Coordinates of C-alpha atoms and ligand atoms in Angstrom, one line a residue:
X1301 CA 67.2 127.0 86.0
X1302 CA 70.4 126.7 84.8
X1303 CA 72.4 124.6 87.6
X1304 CA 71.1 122.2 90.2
X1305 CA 71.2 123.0 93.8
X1306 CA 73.4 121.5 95.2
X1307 CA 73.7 122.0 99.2
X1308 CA 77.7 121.8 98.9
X1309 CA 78.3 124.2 95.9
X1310 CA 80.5 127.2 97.9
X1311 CA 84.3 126.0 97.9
X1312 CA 84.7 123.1 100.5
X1313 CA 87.4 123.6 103.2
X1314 CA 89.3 120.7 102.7
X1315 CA 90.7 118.5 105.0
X1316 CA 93.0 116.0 102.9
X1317 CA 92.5 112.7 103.9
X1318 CA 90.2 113.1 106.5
X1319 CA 90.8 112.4 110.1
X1320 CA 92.8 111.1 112.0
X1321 CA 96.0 108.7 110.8
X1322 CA 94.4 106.4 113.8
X1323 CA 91.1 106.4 112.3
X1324 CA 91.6 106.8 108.6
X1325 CA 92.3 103.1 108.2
X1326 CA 88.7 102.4 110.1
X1327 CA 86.8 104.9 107.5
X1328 CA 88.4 103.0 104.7
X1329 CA 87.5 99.8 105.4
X1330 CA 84.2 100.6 106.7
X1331 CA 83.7 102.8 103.4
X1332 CA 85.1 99.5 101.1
X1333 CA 82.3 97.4 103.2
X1334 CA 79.3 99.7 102.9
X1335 CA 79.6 101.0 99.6
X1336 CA 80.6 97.6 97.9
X1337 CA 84.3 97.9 97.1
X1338 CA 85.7 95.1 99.4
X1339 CA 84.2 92.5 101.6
X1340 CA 85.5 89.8 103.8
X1341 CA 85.6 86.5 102.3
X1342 CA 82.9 83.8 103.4
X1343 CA 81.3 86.0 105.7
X1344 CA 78.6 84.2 106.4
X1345 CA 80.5 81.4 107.8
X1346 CA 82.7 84.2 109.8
X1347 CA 84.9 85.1 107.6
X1348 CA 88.5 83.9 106.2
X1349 CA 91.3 85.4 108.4
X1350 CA 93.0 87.4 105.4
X1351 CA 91.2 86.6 102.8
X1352 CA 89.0 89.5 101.0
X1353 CA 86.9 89.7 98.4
X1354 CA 86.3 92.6 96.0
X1355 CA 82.7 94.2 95.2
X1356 CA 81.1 95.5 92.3
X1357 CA 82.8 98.7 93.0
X1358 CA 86.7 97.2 94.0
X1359 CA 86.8 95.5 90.8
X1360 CA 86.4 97.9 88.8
X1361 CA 89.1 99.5 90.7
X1362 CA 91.3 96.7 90.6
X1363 CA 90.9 96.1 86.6
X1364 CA 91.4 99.6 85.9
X1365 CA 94.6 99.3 88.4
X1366 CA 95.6 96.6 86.3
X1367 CA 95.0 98.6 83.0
X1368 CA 96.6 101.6 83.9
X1369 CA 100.0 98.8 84.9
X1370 CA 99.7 96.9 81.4
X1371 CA 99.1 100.0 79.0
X1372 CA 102.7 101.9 80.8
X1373 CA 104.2 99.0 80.9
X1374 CA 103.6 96.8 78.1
X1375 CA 101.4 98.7 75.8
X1376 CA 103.5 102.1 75.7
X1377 CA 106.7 100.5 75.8
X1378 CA 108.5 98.9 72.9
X1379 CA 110.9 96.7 74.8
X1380 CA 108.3 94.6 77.2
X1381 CA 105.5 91.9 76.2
X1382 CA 103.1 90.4 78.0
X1383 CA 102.4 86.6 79.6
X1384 CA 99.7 84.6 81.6
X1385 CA 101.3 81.8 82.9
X1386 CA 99.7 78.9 84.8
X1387 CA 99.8 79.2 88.9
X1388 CA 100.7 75.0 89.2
X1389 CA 104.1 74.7 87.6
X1390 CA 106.4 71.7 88.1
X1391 CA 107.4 71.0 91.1
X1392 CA 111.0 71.2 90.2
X1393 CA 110.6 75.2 89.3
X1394 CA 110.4 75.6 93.5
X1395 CA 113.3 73.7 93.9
X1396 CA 115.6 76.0 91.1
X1397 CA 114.1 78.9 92.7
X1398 CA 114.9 78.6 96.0
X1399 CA 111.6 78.7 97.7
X1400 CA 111.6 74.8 98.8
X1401 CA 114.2 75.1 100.7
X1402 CA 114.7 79.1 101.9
X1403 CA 111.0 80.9 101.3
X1404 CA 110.6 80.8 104.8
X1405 CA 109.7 82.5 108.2
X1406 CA 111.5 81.1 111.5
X1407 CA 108.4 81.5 114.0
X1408 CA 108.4 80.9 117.7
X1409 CA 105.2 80.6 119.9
X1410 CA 105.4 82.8 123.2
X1411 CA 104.7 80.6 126.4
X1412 CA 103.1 83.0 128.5
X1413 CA 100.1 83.6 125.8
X1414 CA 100.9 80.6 122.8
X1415 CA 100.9 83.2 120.4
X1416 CA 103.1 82.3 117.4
X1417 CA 105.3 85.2 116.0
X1418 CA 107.6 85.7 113.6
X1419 CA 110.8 86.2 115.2
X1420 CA 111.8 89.5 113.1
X1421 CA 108.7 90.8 114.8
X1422 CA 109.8 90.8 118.3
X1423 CA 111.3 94.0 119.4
X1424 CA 113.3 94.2 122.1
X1425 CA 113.1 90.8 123.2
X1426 CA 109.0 90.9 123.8
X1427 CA 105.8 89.3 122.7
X1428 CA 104.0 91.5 121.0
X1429 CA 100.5 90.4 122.0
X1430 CA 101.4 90.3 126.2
X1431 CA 105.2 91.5 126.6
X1432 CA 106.1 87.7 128.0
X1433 CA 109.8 87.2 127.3
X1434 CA 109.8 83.2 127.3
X1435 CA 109.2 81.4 124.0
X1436 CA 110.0 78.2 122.4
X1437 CA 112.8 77.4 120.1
X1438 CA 112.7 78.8 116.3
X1439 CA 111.7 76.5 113.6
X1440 CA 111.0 77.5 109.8
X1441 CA 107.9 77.5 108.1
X1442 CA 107.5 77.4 104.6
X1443 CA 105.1 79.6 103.1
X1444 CA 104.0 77.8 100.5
X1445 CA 100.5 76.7 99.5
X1446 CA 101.1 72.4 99.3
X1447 CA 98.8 70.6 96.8
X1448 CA 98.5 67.4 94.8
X1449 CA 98.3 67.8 91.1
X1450 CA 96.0 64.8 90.2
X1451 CA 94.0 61.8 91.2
X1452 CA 97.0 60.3 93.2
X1453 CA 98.4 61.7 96.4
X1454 CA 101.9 60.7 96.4
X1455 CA 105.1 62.4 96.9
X1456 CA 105.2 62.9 93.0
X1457 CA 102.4 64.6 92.6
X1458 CA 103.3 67.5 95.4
X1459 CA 103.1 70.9 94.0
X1460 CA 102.5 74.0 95.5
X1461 CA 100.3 77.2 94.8
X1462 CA 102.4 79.7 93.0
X1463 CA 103.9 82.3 96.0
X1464 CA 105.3 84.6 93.3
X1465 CA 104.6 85.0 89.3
X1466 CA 107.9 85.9 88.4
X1467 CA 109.2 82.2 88.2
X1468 CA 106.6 81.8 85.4
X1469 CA 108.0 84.2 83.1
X1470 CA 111.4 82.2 84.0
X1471 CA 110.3 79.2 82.6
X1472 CA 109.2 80.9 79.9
X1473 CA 112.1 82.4 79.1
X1474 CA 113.8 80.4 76.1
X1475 CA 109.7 80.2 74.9
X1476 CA 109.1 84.5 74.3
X1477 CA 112.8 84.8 73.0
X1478 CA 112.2 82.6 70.3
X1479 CA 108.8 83.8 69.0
X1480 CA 110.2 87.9 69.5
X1481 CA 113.6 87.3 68.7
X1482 CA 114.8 90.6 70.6
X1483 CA 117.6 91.9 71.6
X1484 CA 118.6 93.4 74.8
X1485 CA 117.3 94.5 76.7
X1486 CA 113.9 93.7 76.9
X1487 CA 111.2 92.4 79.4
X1488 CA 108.6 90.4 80.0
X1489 CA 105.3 91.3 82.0
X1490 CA 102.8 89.6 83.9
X1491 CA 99.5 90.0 86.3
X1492 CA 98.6 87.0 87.9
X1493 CA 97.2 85.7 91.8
X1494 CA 99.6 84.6 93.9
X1495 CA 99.6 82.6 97.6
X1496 CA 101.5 82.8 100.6
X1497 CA 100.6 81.4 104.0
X1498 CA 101.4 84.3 105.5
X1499 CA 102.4 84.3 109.1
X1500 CA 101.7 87.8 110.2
X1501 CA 98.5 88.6 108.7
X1502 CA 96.3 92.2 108.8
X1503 CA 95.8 95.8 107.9
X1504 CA 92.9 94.7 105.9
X1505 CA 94.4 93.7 102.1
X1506 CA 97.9 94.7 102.8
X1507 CA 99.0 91.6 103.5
X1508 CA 96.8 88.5 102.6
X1509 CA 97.5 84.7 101.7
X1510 CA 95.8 84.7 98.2
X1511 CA 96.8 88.3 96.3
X1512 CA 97.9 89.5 92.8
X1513 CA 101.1 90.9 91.8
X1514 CA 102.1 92.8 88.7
X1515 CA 105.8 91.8 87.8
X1516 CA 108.0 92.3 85.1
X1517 CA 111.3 90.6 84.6
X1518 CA 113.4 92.7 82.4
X1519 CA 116.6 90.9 81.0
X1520 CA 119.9 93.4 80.6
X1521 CA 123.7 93.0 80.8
X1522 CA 125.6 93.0 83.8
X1523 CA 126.9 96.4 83.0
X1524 CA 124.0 98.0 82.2
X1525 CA 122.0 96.0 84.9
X1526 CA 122.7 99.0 87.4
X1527 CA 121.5 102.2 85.2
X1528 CA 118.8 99.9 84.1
X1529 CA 117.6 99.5 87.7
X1530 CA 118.1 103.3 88.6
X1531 CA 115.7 103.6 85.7
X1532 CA 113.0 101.6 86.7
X1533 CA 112.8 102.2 89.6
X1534 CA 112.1 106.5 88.8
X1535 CA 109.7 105.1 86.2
X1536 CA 107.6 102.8 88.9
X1537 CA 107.4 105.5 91.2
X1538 CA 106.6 108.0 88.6
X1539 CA 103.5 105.8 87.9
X1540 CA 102.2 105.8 91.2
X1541 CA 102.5 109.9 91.0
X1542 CA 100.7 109.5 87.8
X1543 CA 97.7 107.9 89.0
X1544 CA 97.0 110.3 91.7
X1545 CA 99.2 109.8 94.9
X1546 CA 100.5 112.1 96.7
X1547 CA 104.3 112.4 96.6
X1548 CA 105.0 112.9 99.9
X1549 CA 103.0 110.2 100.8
X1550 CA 105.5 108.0 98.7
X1551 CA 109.1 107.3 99.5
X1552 CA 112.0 104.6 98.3
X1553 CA 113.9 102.3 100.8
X1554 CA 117.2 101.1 99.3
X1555 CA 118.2 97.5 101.0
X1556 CA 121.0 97.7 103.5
X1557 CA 123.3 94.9 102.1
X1558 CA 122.6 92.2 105.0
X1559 CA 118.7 92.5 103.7
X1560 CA 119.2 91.2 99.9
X1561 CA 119.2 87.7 99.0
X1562 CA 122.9 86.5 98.7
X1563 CA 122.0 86.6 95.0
X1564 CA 121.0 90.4 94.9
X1565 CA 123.0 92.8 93.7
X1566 CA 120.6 95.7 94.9
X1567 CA 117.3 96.1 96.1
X1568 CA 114.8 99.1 96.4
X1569 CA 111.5 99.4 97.9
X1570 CA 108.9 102.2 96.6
X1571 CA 107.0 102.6 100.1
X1572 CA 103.4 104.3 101.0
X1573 CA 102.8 106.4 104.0
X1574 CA 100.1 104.1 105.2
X1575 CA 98.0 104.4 108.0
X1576 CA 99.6 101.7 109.8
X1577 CA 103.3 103.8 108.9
X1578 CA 105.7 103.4 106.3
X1579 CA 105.1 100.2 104.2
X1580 CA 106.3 98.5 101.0
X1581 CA 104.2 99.0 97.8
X1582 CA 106.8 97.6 95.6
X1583 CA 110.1 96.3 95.1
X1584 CA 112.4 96.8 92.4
X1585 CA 115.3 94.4 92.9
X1586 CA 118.5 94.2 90.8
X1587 CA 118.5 89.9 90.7
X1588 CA 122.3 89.6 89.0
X1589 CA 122.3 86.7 86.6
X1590 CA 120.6 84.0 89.4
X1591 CA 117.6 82.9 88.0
X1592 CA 118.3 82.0 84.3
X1593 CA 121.5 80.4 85.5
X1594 CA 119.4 78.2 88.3
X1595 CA 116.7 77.3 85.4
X1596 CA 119.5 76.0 83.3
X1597 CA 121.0 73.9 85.6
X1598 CA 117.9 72.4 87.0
X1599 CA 115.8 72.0 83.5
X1600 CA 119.0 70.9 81.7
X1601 CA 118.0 73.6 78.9
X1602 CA 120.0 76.4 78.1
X1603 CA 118.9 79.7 78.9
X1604 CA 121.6 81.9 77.6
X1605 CA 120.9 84.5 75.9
X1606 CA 122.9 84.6 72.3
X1607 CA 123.4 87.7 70.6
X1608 CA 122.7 87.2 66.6
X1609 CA 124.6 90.1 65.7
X1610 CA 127.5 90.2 68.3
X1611 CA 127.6 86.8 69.1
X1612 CA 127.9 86.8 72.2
X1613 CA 126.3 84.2 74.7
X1614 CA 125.5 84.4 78.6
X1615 CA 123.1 84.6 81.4
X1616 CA 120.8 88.2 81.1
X1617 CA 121.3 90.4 84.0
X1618 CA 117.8 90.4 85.5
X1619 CA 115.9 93.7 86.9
X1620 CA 112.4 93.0 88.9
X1621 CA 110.3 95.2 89.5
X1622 CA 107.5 93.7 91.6
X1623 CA 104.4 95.4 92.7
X1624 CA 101.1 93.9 94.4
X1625 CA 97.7 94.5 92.7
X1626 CA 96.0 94.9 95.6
X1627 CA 98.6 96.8 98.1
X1628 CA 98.6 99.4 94.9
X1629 CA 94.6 99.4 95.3
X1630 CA 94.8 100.2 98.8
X1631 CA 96.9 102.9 98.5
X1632 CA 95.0 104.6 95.7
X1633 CA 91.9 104.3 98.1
X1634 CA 93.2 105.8 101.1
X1635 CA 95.4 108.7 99.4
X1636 CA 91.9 109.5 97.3
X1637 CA 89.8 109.4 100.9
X1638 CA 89.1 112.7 102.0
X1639 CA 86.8 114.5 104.2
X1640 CA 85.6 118.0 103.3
X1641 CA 83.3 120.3 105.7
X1642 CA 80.9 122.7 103.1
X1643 CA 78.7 124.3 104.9
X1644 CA 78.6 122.5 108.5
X1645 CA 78.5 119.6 106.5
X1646 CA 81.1 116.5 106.1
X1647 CA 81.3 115.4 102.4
X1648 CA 83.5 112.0 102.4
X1649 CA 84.9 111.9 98.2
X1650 CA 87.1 109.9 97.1
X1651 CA 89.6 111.5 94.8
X1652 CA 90.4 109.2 92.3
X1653 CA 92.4 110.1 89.5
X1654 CA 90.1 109.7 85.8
X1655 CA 92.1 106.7 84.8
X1656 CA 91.2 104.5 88.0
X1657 CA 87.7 105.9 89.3
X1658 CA 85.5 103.1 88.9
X1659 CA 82.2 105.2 87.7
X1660 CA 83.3 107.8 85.5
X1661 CA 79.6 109.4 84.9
X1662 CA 76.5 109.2 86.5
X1663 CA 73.3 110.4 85.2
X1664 CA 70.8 111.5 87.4
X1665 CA 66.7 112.7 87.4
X1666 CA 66.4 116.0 88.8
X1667 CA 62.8 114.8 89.2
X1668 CA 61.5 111.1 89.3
X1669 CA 58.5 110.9 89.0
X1670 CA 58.8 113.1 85.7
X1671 CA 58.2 110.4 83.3
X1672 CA 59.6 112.7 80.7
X1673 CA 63.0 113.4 82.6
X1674 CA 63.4 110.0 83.7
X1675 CA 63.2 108.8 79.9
X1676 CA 66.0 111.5 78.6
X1677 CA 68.0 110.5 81.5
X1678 CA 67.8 106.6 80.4
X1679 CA 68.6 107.6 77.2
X1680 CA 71.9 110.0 77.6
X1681 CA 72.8 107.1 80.3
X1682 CA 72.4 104.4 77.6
X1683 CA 74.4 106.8 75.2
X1684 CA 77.0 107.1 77.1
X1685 CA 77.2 103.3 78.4
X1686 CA 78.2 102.5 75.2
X1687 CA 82.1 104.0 75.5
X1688 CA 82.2 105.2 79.4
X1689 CA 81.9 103.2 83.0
X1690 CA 78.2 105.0 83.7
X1691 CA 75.7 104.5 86.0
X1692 CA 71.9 105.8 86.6
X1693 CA 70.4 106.9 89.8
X1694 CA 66.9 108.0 91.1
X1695 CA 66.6 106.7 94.4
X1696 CA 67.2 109.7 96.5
X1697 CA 67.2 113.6 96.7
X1698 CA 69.4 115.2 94.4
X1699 CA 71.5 116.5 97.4
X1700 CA 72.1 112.8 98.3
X1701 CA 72.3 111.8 94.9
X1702 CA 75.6 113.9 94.9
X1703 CA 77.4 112.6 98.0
X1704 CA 76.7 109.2 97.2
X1705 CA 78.5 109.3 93.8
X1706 CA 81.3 111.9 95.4
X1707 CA 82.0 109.0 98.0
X1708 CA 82.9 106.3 95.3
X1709 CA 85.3 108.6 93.6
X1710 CA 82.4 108.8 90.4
X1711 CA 84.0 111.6 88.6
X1712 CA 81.0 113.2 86.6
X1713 CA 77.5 114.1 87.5
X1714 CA 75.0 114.6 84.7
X1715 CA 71.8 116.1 85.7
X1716 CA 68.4 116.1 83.4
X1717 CA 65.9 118.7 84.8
X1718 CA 62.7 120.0 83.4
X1719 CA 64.7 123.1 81.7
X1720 CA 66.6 119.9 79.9
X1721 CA 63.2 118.7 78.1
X1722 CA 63.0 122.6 76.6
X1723 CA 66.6 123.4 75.9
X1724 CA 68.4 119.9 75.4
X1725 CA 70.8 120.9 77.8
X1726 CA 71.8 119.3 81.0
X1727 CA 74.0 120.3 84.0
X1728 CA 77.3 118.6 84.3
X1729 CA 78.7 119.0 88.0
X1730 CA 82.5 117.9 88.4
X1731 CA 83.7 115.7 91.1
X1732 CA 86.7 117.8 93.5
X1733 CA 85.6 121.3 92.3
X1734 CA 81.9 120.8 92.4
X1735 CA 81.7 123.1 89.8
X1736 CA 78.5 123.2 87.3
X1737 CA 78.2 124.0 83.6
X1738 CA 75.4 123.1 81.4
X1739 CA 76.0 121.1 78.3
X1740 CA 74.1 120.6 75.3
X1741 CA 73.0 116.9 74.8
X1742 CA 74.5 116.4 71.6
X1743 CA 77.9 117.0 72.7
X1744 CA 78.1 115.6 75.9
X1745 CA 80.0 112.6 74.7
X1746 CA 82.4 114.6 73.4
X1747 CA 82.6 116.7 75.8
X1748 CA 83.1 114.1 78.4
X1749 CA 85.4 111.9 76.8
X1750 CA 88.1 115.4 76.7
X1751 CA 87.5 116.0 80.0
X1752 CA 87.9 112.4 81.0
X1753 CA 91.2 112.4 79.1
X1754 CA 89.4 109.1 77.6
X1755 CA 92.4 108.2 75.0
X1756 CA 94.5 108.3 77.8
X1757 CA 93.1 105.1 79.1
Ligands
ATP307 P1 106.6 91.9 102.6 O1 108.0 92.2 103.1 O2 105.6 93.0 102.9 O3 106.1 90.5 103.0 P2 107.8 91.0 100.2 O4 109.1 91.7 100.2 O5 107.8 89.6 100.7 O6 106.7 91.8 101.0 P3 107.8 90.5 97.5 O7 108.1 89.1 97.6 O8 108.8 91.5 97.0 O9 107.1 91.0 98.8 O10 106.5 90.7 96.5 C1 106.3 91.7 95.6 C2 105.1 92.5 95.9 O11 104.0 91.6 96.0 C3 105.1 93.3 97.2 O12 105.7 94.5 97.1 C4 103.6 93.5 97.5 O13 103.1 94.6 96.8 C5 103.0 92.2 97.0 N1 102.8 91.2 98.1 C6 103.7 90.4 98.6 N2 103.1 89.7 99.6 C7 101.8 90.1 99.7 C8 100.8 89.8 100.5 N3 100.9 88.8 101.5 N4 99.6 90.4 100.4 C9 99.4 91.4 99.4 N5 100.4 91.7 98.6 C10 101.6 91.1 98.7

């Protein structure tokens, strides 16, 4: 026998995606739930409204998300370094930022129903939930996390949960210049949680209170600041492309000028084709010279930047390109869900690109209760532990074996049979084309690790 049956080996006739728009979002979360990528959080006390957590399968997701973000931007990049700031900062940071006073939503609460809506939400003059038309007066809501830092609770110990991680690398500023004495332009990255009391809350991990962002502030000159955004923001998008969306399931939004912050000087969202429509994955803003120059004056320290060689001094012209950790996850799960019908059968795989598939290989017994297979199986799986994301598998049917590793996106099979024992050889099935080749032992490392386009990652 030289390949394993496998029910599903003609061609599949795809259907990208799978389903319907309507339903797609339903197969995805109840995919995330069963198979261990995301859960809600507390669920045995009900649940936190818009809170999730991530299973053994959405972390490894998530991290290699995060990988793939810090090697293109940090790693492969000359001009940007890293941070991991704290998410309590001095209370004062709020203040210089802005947030204290202006991160906030004006919400009114309908009379007909008491439901409490943002009042950019209401279209056409209506309540969203029951179409009432009467509600209360506006009034702001901050959306920032309050909390004491300390034994005391007094008014000087308020602090609040970090809603962004840009102002970290603010305050840090002065700090990275002087240990990497660069000159511009150059940037600093960082991954890091982040909390907003959120208002408007759903679409599963879209929009949630505590979340992780993946922000770089990258520090330039007023006249470069606008070629500097232009480029960044075809890089970012080019990333997502990388990793496996689709492109015409990606699209940019430019801010019309009464949207930016009066600070601004220009604004672009990099938007997904969601189930739920059109929705921001990313902004890449263009933030003038605003947030040194607000540091300065609230710290007392100077933030200029002072060329060595020209001697020049001023306020760096600030690009942001600001991305969520988890919004990107979502988007790489539902682009890679699809449905494919091979022979009167539905096979649900998830398409993951190599980089972010959370199993790469998976090495399975063509026969279990061969204590002879199982044993070479254990062993190339222990092999191959050693350098790749690889799991084992006996507990079912080949056939099931197969679509339960195409449903998690795992992008190799390896299959040990009784012809393996004889010849050293074992069948290697590839995820999307479900095509079959038989490997010798000895260089299936190798061979995996080319076709995995391991140094990439
Ligand atoms: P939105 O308009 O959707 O509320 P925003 O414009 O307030 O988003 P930014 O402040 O620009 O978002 O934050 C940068 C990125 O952080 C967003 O593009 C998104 O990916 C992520 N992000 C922001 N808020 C949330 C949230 N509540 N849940 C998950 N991710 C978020």
């Amino acid at each position: 026998m030289s390949k394993v049956a496998d029910s599903s080996s003609p061609a599949p006739s795809g259907i990208p995606h799978g389903g319907t728009e309507n339903n797609l979002m339903e197969k995805v979360v109840s995919l995330c739930k069963r198979r261990g990528f995301i859960f809600p959080s507390s669920e045995i006390y009900g649940g936190l409204g818009s809170a999730w957590d991530y299973g053994p399968l959405g972390i490894e997701l998530k991290m290699n998300v995060k990988a793939a973000w810090w090697k293109s931007i940090v790693h492969r990049r000359d001009d940007v370094v890293g941070l991991d700031a704290s998410i309590l900062m001095h209370s004062k940071t709020w203040e210089a930022s802005g947030h204290v006073h202006n991160f906030n939503d004006i919400l009114v609460d309908c009379r007909q129903c008491k439901h409490r809506v943002r009042v950019d939400h209401i279209k056409d003059g209506k309540c969203p939930s029951c179409g009432g038309k009467d509600f209360t007066e506006g009034r702001p809501f901050n959306l920032m996390f309050k909390t004491n830092y300390g034994a005391v609770e007094d008014g000087g110990s308020l602090t609040y949960l970090r809603p962004e991680t840009a102002q970290g690398i603010f305050v840090n500023f002065k700090n990275v210049f002087d240990v990497t004495r660069r000159r511009l332009p150059w940037g600093i990255a960082q991954i890091g949680k982040a909390f907003r009391n959120e208002v408007t809350t759903g679409n599963f991990t879209f929009r949630m209170r505590e979340f992780e962002q993946m922000e770089i502030e990258y520090f330039t000159t007023k006249d470069e600041a606008p070629a500097c955004h232009q480029e960044w923001i075809d890089d970012r998008l080019q990333w997502y492309i990388d990793l496996g969306i689709r492109k015409q399931n990606l699209q940019l939004r430019k801010h019309a000028d009464n949207e930016l912050a009066h600070y601004a000087a220009a604004c672009t969202d990099i938007e997904y084709h969601f189930p739920f429509g059109w929705s921001e994955l990313e902004g890449i803003a263009n933030r003038s010279d605003y947030d040194l120059r607000q540091h300065s004056q609230f710290s007392g320290v100077d933030l200029q930047y002072h060329d060595q060689i020209t001697g020049e001094k001023f306020y760096p012209h600030i690009i942001e390109p600001s991305g969520g950790v988890d919004r990107a996850a979502l988007a790489f799960l539902v682009d890679a869900y699809h449905e494919e019908t091979v022979k009167d059968q539905t096979r649900v795989v998830l398409k993951f690109s190599k980089q972010l598939a959370p199993i790469k290989v998976a090495v399975l017994p063509l026969l279990k209760k061969n204590n002879d297979i199982v044993a070479m199986a254990r062993r190339i799986k222990n092999d191959l532990q050693k350098e790749l994301v690889c799991v084992y598998d006996d507990t079912a049917a080949i056939g099931r074996l197969y679509r339960r590793q195409d449903e998690v996106g795992t992008f190799y099979c390896v299959t040990v049979d009784v012809q393996s024992l004889e010849d050293g050889q074992v069948t290697v099935r590839e995820r999307d084309t479900m095509r079959q080749e038989r490997i010798p032992v000895d260089n299936l490392r190798v061979y995996l690790k080319d076709h995995l386009d391991y140094a990439r990652y």
